[in-house]
CSV table of C-alpha atoms and ligand atoms in Angstrom, one decimal:
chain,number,residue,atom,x,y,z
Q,1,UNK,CA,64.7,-91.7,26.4
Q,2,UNK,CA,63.8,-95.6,26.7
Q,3,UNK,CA,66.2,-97.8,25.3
Q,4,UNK,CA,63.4,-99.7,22.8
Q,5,UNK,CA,61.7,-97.5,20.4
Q,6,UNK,CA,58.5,-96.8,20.5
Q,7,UNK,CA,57.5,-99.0,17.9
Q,8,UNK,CA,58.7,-101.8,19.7
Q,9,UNK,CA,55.6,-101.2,22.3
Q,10,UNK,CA,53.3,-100.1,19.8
Q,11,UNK,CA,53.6,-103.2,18.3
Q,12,UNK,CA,53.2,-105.7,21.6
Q,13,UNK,CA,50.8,-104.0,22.2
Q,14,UNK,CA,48.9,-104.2,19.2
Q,15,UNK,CA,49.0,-108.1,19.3
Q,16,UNK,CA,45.9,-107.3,21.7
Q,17,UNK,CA,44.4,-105.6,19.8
Q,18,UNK,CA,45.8,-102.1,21.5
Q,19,UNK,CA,46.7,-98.8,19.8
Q,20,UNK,CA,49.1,-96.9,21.7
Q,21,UNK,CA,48.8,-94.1,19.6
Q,22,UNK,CA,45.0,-93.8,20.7
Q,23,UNK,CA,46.1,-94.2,24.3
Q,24,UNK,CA,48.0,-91.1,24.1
Q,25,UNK,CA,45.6,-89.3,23.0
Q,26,UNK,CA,43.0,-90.3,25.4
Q,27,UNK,CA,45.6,-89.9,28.1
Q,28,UNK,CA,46.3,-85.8,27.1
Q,29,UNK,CA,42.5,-84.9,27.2
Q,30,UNK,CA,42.4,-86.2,30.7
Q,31,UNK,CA,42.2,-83.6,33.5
Q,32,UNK,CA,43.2,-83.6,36.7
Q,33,UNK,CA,42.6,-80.8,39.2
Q,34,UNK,CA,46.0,-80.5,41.4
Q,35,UNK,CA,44.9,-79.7,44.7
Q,36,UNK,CA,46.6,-76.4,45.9
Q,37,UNK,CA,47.3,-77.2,49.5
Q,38,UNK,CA,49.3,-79.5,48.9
Q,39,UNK,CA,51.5,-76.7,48.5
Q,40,UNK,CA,51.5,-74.9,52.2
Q,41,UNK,CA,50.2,-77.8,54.3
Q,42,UNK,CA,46.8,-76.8,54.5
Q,43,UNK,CA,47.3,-73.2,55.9
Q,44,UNK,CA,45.6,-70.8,53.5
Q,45,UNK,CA,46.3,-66.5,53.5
Q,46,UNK,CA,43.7,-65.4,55.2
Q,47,UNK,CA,44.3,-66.8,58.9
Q,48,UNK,CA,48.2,-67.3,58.8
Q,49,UNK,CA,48.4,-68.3,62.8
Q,50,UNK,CA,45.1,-70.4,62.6
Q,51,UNK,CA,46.2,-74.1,63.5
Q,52,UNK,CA,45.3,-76.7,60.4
Q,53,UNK,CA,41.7,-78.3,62.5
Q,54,UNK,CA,38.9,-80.7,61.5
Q,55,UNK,CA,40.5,-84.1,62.2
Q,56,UNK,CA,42.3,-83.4,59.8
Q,57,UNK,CA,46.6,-83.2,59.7
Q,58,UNK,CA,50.0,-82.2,57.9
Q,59,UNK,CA,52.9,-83.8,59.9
Q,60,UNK,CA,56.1,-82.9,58.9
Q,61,UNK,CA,58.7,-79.4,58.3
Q,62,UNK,CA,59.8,-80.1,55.1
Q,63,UNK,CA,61.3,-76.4,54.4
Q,64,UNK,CA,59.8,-73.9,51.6
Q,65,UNK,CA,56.2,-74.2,52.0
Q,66,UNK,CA,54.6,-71.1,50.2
Q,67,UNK,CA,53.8,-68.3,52.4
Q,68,UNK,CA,51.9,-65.6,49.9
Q,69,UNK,CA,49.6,-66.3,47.1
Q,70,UNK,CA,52.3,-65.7,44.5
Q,71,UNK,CA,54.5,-68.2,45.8
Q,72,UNK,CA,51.9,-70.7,45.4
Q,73,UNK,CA,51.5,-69.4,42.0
Q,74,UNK,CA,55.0,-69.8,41.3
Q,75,UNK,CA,55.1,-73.4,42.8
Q,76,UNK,CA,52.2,-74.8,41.3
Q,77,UNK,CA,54.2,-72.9,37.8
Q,78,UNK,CA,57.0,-74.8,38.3
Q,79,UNK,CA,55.4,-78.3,39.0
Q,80,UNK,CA,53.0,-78.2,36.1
Q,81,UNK,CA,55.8,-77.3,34.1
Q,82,UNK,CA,57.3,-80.8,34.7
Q,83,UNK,CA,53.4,-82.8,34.3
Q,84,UNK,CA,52.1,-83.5,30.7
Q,85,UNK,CA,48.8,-82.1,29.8
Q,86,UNK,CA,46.6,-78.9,30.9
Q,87,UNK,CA,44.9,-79.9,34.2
Q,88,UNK,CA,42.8,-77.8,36.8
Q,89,UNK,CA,44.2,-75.9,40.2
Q,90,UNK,CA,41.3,-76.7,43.2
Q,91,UNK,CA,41.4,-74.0,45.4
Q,92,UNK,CA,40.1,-73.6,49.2
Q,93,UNK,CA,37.9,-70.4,50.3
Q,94,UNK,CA,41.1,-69.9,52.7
Q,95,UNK,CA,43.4,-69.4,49.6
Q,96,UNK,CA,41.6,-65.8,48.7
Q,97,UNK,CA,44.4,-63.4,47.0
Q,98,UNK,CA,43.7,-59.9,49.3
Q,99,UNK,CA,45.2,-57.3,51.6
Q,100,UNK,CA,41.6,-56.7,52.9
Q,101,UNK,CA,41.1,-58.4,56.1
Q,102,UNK,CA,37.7,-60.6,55.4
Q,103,UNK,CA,36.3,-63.2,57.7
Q,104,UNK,CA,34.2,-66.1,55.6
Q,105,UNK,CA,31.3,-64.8,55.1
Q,106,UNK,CA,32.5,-61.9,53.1
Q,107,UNK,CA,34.7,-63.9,50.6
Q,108,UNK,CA,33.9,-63.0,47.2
Q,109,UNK,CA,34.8,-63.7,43.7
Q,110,UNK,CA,36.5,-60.0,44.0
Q,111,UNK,CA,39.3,-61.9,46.2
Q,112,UNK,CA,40.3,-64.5,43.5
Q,113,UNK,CA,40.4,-61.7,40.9
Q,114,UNK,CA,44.6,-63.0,40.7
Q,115,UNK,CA,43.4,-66.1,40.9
Q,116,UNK,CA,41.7,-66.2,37.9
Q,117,UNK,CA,43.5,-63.9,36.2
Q,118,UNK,CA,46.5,-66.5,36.7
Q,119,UNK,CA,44.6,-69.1,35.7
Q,120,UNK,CA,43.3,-68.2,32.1
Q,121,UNK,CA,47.1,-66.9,31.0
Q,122,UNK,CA,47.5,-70.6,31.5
Q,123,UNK,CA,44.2,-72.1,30.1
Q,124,UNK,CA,44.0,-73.7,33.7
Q,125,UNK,CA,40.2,-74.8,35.2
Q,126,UNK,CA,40.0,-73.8,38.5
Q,127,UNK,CA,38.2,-76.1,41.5
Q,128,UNK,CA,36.9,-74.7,44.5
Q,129,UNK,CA,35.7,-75.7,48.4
Q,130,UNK,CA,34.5,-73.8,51.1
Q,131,UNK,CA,36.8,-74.0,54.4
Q,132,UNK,CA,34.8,-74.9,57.2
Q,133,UNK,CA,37.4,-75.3,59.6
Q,134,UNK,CA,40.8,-74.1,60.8
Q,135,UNK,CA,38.5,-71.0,62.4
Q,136,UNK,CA,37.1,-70.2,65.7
Q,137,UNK,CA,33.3,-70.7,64.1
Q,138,UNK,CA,34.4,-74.7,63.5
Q,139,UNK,CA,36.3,-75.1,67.1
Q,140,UNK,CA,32.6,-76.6,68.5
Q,141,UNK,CA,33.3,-79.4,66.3
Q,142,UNK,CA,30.2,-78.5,64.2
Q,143,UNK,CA,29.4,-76.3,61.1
Q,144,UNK,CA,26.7,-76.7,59.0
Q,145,UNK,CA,24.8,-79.0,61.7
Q,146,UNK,CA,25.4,-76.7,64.7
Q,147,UNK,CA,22.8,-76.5,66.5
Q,148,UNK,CA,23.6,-73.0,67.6
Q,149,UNK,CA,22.1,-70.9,65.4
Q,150,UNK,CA,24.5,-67.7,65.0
Q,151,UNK,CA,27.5,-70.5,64.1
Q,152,UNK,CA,25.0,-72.5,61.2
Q,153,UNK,CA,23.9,-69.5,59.5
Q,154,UNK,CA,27.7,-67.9,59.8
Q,155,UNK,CA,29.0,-71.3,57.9
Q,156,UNK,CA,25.6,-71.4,55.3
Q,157,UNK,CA,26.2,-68.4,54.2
Q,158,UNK,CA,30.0,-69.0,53.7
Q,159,UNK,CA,29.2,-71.9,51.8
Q,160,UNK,CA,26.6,-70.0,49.5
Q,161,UNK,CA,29.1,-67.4,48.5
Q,162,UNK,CA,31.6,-70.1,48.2
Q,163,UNK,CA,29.1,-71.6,44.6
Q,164,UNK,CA,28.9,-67.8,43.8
Q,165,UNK,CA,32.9,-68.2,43.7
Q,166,UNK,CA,33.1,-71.0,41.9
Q,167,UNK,CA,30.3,-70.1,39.3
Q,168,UNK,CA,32.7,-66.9,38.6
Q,169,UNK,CA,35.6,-68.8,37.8
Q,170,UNK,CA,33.6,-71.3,35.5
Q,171,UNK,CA,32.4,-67.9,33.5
Q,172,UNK,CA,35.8,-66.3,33.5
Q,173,UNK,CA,37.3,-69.6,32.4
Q,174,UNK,CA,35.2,-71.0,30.1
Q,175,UNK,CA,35.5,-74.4,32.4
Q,176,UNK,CA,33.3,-75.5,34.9
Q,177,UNK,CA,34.0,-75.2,38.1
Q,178,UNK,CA,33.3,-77.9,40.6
Q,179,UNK,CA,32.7,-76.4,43.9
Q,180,UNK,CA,32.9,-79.4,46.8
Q,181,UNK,CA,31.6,-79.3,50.4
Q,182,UNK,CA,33.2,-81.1,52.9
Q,183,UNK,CA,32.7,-80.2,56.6
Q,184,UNK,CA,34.0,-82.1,59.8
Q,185,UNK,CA,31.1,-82.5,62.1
Q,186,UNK,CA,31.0,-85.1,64.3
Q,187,UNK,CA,31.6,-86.1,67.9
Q,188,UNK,CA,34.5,-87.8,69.4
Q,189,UNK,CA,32.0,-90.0,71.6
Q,190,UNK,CA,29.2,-92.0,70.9
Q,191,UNK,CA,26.2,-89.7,70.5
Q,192,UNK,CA,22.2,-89.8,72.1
Q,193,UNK,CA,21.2,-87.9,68.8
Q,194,UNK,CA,22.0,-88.9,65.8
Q,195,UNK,CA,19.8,-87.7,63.3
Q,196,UNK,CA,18.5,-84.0,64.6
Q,197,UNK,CA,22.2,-82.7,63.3
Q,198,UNK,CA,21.7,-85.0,60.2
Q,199,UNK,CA,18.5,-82.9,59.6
Q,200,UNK,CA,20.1,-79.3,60.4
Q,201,UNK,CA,23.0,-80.6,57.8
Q,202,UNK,CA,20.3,-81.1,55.7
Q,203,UNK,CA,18.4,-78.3,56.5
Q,204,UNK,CA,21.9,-76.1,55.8
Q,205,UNK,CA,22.4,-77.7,52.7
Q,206,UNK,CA,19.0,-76.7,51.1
Q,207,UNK,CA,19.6,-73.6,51.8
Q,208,UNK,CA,23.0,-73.0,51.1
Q,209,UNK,CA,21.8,-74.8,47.1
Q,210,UNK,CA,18.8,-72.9,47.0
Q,211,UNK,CA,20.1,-70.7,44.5
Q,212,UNK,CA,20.1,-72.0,41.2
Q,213,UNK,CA,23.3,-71.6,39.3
Q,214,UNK,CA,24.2,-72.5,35.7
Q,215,UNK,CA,25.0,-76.3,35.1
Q,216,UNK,CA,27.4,-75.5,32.4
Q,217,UNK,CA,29.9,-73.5,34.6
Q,218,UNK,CA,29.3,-74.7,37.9
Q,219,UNK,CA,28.6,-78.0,39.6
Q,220,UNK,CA,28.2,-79.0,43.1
Q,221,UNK,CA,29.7,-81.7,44.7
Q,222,UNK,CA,29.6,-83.2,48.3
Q,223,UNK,CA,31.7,-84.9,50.3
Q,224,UNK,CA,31.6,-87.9,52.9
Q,225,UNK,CA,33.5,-89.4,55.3
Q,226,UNK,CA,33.5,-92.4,57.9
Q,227,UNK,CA,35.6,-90.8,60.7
Q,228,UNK,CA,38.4,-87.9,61.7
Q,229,UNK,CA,40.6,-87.3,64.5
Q,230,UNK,CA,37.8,-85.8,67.2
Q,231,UNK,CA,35.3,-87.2,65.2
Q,232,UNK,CA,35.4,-91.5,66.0
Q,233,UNK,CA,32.3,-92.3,67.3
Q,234,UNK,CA,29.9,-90.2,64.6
Q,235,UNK,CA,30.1,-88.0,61.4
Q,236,UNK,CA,27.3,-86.3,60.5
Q,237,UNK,CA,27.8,-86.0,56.9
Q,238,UNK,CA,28.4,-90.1,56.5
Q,239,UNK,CA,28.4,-92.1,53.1
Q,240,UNK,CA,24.8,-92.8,53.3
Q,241,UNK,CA,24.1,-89.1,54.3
Q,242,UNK,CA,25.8,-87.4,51.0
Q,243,UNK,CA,24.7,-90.4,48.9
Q,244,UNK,CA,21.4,-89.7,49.3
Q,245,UNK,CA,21.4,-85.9,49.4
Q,246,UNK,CA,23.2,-86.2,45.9
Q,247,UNK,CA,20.9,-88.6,44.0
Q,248,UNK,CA,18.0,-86.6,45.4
Q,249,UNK,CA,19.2,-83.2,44.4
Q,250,UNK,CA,21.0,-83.9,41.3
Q,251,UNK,CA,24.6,-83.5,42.5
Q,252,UNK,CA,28.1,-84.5,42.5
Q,253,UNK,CA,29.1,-87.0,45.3
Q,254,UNK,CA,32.8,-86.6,46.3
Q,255,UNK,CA,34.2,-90.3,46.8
Q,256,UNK,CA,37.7,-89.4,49.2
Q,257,UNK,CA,39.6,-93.0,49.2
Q,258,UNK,CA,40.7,-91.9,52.8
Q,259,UNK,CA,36.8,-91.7,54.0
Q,260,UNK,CA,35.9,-95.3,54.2
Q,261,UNK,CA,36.9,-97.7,56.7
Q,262,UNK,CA,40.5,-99.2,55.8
Q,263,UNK,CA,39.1,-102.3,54.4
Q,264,UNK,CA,36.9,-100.8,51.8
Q,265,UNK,CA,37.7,-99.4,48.5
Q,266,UNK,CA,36.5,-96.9,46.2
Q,267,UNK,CA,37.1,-98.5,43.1
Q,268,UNK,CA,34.2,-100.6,44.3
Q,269,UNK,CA,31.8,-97.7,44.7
Q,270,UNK,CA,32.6,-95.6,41.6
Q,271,UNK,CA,30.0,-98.1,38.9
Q,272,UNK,CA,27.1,-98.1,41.4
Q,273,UNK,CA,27.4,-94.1,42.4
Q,274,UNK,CA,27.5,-93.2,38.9
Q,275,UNK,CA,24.6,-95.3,38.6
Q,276,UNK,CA,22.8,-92.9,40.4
Q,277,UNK,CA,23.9,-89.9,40.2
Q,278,UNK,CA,25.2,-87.8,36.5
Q,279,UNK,CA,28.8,-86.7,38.0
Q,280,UNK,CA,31.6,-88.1,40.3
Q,281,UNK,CA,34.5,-86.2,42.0
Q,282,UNK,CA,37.1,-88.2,43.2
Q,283,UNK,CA,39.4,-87.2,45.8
Q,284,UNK,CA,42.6,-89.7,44.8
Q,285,UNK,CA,44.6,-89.8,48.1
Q,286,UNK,CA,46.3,-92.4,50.3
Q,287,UNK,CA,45.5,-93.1,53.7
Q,288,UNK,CA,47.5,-95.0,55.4
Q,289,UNK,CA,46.1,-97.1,58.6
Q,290,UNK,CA,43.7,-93.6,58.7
Q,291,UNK,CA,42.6,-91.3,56.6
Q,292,UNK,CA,46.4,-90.0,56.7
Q,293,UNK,CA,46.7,-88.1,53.4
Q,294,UNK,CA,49.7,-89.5,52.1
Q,295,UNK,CA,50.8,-88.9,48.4
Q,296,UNK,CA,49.0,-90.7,45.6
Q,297,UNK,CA,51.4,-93.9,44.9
Q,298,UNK,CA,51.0,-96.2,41.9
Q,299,UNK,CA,49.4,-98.8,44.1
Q,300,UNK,CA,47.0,-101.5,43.2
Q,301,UNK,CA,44.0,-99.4,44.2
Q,302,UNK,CA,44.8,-96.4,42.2
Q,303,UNK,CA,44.9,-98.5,39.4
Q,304,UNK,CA,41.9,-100.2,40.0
Q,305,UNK,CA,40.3,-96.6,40.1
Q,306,UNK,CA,41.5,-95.9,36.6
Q,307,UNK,CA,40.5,-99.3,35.7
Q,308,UNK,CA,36.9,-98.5,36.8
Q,309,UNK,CA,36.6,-95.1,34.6
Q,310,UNK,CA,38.7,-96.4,31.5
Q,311,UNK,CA,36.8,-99.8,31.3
Q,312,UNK,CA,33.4,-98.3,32.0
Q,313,UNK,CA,33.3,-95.4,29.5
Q,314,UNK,CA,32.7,-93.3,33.0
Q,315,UNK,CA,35.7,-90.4,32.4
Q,316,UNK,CA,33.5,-87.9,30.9
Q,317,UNK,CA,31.2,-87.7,34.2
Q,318,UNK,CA,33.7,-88.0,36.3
Q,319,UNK,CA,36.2,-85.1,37.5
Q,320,UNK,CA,39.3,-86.6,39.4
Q,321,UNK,CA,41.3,-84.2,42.2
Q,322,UNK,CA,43.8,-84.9,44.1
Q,323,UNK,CA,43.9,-84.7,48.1
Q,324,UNK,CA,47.3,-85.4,50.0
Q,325,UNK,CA,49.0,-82.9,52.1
Q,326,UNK,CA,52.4,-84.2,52.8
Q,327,UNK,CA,54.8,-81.7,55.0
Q,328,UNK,CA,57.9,-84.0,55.4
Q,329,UNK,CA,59.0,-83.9,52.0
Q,330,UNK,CA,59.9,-81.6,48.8
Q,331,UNK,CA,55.8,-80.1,48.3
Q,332,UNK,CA,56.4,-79.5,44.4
Q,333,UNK,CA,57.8,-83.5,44.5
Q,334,UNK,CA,55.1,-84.5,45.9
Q,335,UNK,CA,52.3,-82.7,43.0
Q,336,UNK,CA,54.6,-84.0,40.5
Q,337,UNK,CA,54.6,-87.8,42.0
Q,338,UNK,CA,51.5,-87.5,42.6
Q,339,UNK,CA,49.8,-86.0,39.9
Q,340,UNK,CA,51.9,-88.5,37.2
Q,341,UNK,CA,50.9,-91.6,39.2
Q,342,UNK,CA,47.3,-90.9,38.5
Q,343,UNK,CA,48.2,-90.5,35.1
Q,344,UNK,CA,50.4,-93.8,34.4
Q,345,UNK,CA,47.5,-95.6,36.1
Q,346,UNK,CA,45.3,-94.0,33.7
Q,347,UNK,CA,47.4,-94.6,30.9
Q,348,UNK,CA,47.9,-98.3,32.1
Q,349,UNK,CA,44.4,-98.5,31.7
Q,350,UNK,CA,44.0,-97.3,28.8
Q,351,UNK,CA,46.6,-99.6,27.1
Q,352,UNK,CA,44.1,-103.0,28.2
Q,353,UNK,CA,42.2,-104.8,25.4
Q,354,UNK,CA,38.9,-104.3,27.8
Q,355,UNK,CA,36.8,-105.4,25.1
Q,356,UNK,CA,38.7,-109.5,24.6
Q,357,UNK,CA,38.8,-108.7,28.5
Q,358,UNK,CA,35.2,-108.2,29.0
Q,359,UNK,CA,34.6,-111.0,25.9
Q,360,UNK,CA,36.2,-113.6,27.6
Q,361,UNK,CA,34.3,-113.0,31.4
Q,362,UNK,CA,30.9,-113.0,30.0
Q,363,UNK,CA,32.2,-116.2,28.1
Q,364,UNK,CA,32.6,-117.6,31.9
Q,365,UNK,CA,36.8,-118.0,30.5
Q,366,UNK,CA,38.0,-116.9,33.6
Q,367,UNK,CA,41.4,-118.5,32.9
Q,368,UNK,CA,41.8,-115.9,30.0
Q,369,UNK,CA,40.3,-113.3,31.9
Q,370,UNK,CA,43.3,-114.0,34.8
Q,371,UNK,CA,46.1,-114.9,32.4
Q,372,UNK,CA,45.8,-111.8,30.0
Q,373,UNK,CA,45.3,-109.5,33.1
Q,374,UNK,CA,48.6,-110.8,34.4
Q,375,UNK,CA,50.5,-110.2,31.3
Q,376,UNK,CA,49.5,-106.8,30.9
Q,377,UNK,CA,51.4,-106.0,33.8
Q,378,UNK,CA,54.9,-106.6,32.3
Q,379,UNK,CA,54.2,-104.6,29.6
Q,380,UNK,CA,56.1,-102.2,28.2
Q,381,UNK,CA,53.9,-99.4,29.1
Q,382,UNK,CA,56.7,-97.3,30.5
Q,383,UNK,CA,57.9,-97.1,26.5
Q,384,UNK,CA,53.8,-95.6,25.9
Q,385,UNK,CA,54.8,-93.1,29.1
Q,386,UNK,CA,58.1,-92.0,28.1
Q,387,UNK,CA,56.7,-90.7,24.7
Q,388,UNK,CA,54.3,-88.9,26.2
Q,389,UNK,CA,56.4,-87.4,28.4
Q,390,UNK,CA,58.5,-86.6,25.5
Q,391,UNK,CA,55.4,-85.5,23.3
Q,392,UNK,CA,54.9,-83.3,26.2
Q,393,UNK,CA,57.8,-81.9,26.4
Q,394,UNK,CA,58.5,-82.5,30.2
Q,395,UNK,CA,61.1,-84.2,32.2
Q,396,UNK,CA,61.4,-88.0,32.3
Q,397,UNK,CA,61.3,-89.9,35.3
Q,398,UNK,CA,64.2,-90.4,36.3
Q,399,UNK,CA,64.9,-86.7,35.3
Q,400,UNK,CA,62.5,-84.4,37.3
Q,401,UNK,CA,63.8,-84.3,40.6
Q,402,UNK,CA,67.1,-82.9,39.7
Q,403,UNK,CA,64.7,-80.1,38.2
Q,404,UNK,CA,63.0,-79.8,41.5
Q,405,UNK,CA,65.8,-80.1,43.6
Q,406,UNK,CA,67.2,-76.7,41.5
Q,407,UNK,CA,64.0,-74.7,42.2
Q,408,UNK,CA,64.6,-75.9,46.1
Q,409,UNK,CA,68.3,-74.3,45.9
Q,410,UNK,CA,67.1,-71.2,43.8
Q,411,UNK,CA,63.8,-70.2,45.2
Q,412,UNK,CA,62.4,-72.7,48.3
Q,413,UNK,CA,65.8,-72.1,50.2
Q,414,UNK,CA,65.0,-68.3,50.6
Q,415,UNK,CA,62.1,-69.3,52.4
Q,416,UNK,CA,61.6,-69.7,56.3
C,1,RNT,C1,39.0,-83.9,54.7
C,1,RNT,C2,38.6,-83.9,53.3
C,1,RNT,C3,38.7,-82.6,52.5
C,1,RNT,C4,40.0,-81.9,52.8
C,1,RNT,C5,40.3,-80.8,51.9
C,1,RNT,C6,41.4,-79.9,52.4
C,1,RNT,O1,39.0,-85.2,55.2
C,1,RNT,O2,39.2,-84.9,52.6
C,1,RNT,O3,38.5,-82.9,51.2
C,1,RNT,O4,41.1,-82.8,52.7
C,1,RNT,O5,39.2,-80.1,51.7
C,2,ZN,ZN1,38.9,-85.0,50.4
């Protein structure tokens, strides 16, 4: 409970011009689709001794990481049960619930039947991504842009059952799905060739999207990046790669805030991709120096991402996921930090007067512009937050923890 009463914000805040009650409202409708690995660093079920590959890393032993699909289950349970709102679960191909022992190219919707059985007790949306790495088929260095033939066609047809996946769980849910493709091609040294793998991955990607699926429970999404470990010099799939294979075939483009180079944000890119193209999916993460992974904080740049979607009217096209994998602390603390921050940043946003705001730059009266952006930062949104929390029903913050450090006595303890 907050010391002031709620009144006491709604009021301040209404001598902007702000209803906090409208806020709230906003703020419960807003999904978020809680990344699942997260929750095992990365490893998946259906190669347990396969080493997390594709420049990509978990550092850390934090014990209690999930080792069966219904530990995961239970995890994700428990940190939901401590985050406002009803949110989506984005899965990875290597997540498949089964005793049968498939490769990738034999998943099928038949091995998320848990899955999504799971999911609609809870009235949960459910994400997907094809997993093209962590498997002897990636170990090249190359996926979808191989040029050896038996390895491209192996990862395009993983890829294509991968939307078939995802267009099931947007049918049994009742939600659409959004199915992302990321891959980690690239070389670790400057390359003679840059564009014939640029035109296989492009090649692949035609004919992994050949098929056309319904809009209204499935959409596809890809995903760039600048560099990964083993990857320095050259990444196939770059910015300007998935940035124009999205505009020109109508899809998603996956802005990751670890893929750019350190000095560049994505709060900058999100107004002139959606632009261009009619849906966004973020991947809200926090690299730190590289494209590290660390959990979502409340830092200036996350709230200039909610800025961007509040002020511009752009939430409806845009589906925000989560992507940190942190394996030196508590896993369910880091959902619950994580998950929350995006939503007191959205929240924060939604609490601006973005129309005096936007009044007073096209007026050139930068000085109000500056001042009243200043002074909303001292205020009492944490009194807004605390009610939902309470509205919610869920723990406040200085509360959780001790809930999450019970589970980690009663249940992650008995893990090894
Ligand atoms: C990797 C990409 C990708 C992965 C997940 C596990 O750099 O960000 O989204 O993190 O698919
Ligand atoms: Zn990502």
């Amino acid at each position: 409970m907050s010391q002031l009463p709620y009144s006491y914000a709604k009021d301040r805040y209404a001598a902007f011009g702000v209803d906090t009650d409208t806020a709230l409202r906003a703020l419960r409708d807003i999904k978020i689709s809680m990344h699942c690995w997260q929750g095992d660093d990365v490893r998946g079920f259906l190669f347990r001794d396969r080493a997390l590959s594709g420049g990509i890393q978990a550092t850390g032993d934090y014990p209690g990481a999930a080792r069966t699909p219904d530990e995961l289950r239970q995890d994700i349970d428990k940190a939901f049960s401590l985050i406002g709102g009803r949110h989506k679960v984005n899965l990875h191909a290597i997540y498949a619930d089964t005793e049968e022992r498939i490769d990738l190219d034999a998943v099928g919707p038949e091995h998320f039947t848990r899955w999504v059985d799971w999911a609609k007790e809870r009235s949960l949306g459910l994400d997907f991504n094809p997993t093209c790495f962590s498997h002897p088929k990636s170990d090249s260095g190359f996926t979808l842009s191989s040029a050896d033939e038996g390895i491209r066609s192996f990862w395009v047809e993983h890829c294509r059952r991968c939307r078939k996946i995802g267009e099931s769980f947007g049918r049994a849910l009742g939600q659409k799905c959004v199915t992302n493709i990321w891959v980690p091609d690239g070389f670790k040294d400057i390359p003679v060739d840059r564009l014939a793998p640029r035109e296989r991955l492009r090649r692949s990607l035609d004919e992994i999207l050949a098929e056309r699926l319904d809009p209204l429970l499935h959409l596809d999404a890809v995903e760039s990046k600048v560099f990964g470990i083993g990857s320095e010099s050259y990444v196939v799939g770059s910015h300007e790669f998935y940035l124009g294979y999205a505009i020109k075939n109508h899809l998603a483009y996956t802005l990751d805030a670890g893929h750019f180079h350190p000095t560049e944000y994505i709060s900058n890119k999100i107004s002139s991709v959606l632009l261009f193209t009619d849906e966004l999916l973020l991947h809200v993460s926090r690299p730190v120096r590289w494209d590290s992974d660390h959990v979502v904080i409340l830092d200036d740049e996350l709230q200039e991402i909610a800025y961007e979607l509040v002020r511009g009217g752009l939430l409806a096209r845009t589906h925000i996921g989560l992507d940190f994998f942190d394996a030196s602390i508590n896993r369910l603390a880091a959902w619950v930090i994580g998950v929350r921050n995006m939503q007191k940043a959205l929240l924060r946003a939604l609490l601006e007067p973005t129309d005096m705001l936007r009044k007073a730059e096209l007026a050139g009266d930068y000085t109000t512009r500056l001042a009243t952006v200043e002074a909303m930062k001292t205020m009492p949104w944490e009194i807004v937050w605390s009610r939902f929390l309470e509205e919610e029903n869920v723990p406040g913050d200085t509360e959780w923890l001790a809930d999450v450090r019970r589970y980690e006595a009663d249940v992650l303890s008995g893990r090894n």
